[in-house]
Coordinates of N, CA and C in Angstrom, one line a residue:
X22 N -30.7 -21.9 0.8 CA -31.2 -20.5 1.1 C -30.2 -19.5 0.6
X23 N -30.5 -18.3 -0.7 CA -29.8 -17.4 -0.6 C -29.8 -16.6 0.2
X24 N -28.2 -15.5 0.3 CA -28.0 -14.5 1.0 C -28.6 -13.5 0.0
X25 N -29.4 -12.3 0.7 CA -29.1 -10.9 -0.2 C -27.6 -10.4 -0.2
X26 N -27.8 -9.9 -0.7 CA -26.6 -8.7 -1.2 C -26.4 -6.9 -2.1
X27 N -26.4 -6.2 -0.9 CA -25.8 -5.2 -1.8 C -24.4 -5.0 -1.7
X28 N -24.0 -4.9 -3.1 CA -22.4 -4.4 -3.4 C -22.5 -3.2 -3.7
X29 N -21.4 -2.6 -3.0 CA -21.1 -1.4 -2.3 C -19.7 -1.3 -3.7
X30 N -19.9 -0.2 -4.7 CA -18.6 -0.4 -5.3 C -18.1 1.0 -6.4
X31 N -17.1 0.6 -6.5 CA -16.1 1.7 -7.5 C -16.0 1.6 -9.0
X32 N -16.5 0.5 -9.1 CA -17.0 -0.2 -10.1 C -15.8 0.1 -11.4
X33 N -14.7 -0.7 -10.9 CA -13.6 -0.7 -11.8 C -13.4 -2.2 -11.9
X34 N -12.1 -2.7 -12.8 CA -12.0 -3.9 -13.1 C -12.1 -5.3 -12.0
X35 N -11.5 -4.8 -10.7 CA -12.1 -5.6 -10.2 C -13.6 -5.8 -9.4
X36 N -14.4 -4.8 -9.7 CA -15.8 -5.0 -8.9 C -15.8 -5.4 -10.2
X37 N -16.3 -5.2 -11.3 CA -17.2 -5.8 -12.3 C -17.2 -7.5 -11.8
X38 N -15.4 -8.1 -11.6 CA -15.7 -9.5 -12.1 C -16.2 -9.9 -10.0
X39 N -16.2 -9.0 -9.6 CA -17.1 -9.1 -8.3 C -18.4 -9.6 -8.6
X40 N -19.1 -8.5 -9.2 CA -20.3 -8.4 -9.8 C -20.8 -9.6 -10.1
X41 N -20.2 -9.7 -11.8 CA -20.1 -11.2 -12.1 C -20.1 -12.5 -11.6
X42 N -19.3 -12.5 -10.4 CA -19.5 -13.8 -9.4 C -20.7 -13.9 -8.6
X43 N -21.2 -12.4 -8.1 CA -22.4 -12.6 -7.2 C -23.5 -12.8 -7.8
X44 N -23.6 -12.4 -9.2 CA -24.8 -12.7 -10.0 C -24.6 -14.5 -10.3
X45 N -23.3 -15.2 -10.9 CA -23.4 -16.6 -11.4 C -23.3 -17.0 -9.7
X46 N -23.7 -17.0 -9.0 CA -23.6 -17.6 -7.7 C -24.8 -18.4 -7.4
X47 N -25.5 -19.4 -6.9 CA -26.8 -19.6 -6.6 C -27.0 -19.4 -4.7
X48 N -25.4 -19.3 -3.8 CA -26.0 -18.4 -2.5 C -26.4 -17.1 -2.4
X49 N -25.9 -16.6 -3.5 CA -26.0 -14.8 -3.2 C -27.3 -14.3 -4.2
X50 N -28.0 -13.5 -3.8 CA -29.3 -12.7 -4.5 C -28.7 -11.2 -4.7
X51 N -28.3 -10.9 -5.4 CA -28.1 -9.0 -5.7 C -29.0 -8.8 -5.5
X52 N -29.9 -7.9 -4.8 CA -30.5 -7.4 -5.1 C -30.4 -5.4 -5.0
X53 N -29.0 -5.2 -4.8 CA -28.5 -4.0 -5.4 C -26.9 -4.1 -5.8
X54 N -26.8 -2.7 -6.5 CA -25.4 -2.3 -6.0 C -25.6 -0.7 -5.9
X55 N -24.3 -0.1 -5.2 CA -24.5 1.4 -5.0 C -23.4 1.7 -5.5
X56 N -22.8 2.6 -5.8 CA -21.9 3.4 -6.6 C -21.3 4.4 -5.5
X57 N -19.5 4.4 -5.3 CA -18.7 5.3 -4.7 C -18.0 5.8 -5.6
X58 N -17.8 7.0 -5.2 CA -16.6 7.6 -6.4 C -15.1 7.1 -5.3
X59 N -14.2 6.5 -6.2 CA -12.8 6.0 -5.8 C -12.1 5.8 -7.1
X60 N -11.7 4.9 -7.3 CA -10.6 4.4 -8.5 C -11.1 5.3 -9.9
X61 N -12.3 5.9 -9.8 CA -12.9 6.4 -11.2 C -14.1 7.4 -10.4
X62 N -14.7 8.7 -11.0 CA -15.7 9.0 -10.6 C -16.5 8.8 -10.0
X63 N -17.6 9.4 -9.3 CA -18.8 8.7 -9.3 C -19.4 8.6 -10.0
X64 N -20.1 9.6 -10.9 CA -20.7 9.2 -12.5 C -20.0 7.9 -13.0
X65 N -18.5 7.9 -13.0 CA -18.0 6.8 -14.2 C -18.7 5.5 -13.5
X66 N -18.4 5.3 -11.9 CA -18.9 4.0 -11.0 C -20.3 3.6 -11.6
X67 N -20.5 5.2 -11.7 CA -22.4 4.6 -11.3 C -22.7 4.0 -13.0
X68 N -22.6 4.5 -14.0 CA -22.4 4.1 -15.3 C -21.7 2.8 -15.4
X69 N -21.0 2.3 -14.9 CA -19.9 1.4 -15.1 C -20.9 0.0 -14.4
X70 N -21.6 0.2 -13.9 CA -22.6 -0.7 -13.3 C -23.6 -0.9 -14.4
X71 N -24.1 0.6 -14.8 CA -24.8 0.2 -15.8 C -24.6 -1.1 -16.9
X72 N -23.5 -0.4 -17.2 CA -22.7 -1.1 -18.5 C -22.3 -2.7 -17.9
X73 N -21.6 -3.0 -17.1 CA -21.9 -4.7 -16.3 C -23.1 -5.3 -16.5
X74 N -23.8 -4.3 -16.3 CA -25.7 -5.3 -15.4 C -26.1 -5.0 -17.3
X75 N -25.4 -4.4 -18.1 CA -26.6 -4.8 -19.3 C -25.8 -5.5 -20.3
X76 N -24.1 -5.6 -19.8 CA -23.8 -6.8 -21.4 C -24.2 -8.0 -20.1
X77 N -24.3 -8.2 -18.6 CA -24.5 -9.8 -18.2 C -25.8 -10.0 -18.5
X78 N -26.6 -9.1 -18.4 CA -28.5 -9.4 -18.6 C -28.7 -9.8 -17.9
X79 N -28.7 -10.1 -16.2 CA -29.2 -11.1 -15.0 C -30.5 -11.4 -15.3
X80 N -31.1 -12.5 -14.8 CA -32.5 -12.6 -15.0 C -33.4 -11.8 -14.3
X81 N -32.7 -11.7 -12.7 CA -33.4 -10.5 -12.0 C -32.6 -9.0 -11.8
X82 N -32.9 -8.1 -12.5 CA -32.1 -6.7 -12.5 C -32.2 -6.3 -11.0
X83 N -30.8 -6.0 -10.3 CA -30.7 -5.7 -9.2 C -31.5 -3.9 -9.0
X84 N -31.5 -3.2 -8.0 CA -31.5 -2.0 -8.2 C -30.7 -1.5 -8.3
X85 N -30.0 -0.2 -8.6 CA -28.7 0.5 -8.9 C -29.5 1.8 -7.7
X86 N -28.3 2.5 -7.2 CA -28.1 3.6 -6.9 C -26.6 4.4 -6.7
X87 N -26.9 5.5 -6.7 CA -25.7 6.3 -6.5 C -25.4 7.0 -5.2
X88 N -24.7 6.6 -5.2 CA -24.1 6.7 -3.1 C -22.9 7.9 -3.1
X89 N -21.9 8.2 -2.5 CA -21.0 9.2 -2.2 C -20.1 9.2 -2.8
X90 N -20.0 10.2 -3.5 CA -18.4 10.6 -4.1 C -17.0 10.4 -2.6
X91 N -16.2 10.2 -3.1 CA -14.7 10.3 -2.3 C -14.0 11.6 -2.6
X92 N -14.4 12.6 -2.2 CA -13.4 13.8 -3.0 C -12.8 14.5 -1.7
X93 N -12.5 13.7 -0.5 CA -11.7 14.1 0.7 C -9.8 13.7 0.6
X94 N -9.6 13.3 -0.9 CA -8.5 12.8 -1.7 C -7.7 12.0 -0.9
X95 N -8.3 11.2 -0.2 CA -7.0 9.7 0.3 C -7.3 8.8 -0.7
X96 N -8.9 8.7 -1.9 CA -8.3 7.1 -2.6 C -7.6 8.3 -4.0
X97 N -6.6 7.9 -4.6 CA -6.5 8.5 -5.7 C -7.3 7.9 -6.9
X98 N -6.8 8.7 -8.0 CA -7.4 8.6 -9.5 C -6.5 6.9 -10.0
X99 N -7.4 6.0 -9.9 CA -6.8 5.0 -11.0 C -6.7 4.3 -12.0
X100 N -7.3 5.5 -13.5 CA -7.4 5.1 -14.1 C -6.0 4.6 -14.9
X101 N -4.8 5.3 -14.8 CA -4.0 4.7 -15.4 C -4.0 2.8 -15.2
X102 N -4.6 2.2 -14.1 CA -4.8 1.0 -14.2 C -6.0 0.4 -14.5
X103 N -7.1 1.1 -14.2 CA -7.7 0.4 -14.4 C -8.6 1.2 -16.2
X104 N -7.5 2.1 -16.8 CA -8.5 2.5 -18.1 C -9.3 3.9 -17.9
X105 N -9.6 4.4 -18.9 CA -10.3 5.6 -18.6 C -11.8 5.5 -18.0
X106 N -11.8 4.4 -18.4 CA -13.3 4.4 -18.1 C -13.5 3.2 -17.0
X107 N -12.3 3.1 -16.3 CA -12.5 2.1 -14.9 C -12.5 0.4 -15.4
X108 N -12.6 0.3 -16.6 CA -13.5 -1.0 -17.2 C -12.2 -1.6 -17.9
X109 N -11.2 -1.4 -18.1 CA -10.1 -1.7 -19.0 C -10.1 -1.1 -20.6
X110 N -10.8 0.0 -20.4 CA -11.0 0.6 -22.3 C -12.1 -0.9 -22.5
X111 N -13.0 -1.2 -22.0 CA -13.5 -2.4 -22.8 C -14.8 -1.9 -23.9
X112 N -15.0 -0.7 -23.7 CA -16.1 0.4 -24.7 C -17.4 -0.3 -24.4
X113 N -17.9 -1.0 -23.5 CA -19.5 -1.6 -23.2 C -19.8 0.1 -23.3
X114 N -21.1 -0.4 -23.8 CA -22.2 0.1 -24.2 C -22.9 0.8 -23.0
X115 N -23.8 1.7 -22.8 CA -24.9 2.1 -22.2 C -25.4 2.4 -22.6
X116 N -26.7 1.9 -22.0 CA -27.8 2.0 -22.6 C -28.4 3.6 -22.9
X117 N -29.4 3.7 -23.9 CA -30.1 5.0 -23.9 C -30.9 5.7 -22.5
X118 N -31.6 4.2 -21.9 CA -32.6 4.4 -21.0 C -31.7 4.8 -19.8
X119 N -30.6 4.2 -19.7 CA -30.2 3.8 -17.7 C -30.5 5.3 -17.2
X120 N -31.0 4.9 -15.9 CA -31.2 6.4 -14.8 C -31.2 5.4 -13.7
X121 N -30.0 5.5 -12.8 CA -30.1 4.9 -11.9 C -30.6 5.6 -10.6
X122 N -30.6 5.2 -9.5 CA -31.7 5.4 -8.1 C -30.6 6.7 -8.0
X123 N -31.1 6.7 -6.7 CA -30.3 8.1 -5.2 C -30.5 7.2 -4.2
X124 N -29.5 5.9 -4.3 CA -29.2 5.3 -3.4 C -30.6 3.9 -3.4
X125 N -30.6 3.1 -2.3 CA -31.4 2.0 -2.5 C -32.9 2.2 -1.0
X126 N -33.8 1.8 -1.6 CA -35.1 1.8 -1.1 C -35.0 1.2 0.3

């Protein structure tokens, strides 16, 4: 029996390979993730999902939404570790189409 799962994330180097485990898992079902702004924007998080969920291709596309910015400034800016784009500089692609939710249904 899988678990569902929404991941809750900042969607920098280490959520992606989060990501990636919960999709190659056969207990866990994604069937979302939501986007915080922390280590990188909100925009960059919520994009940064994008870009994970379209180079892995899962068989079942989770839903995406965009959840709350952090701008009350206790997490800092980290992209000096984790890249400008949260991802390691890794330049994934986004798609033309992606338009993610306002959070999950």
């Amino acid at each position: 029996m899988t678990r569902p799962l929404i991941l809750d994330t900042d969607m920098g180097v280490d959520d992606a390979v989060a990501l990636t485990l919960a999709l190659g898992t056969d207990d866990l079902d994604l069937v979302g993730a939501v986007s915080v702004g922390g280590n990188v924007s909100l925009s960059q998080a919520t994009d940064n999902i994008g870009r994970c969920l379209t180079y892995l291709r899962p068989e079942d596309m989770p839903e995406v939404g965009r959840g709350l910015d952090q701008t009350d400034g206790v997490l800092k800016d980290a992209t000096n570790i984790f890249g400008s784009d949260g991802l390691g500089n890794t330049k994934l692609e986004l798609p033309a189409d992606w338009v993610p939710g306002d959070g999950l249904k």
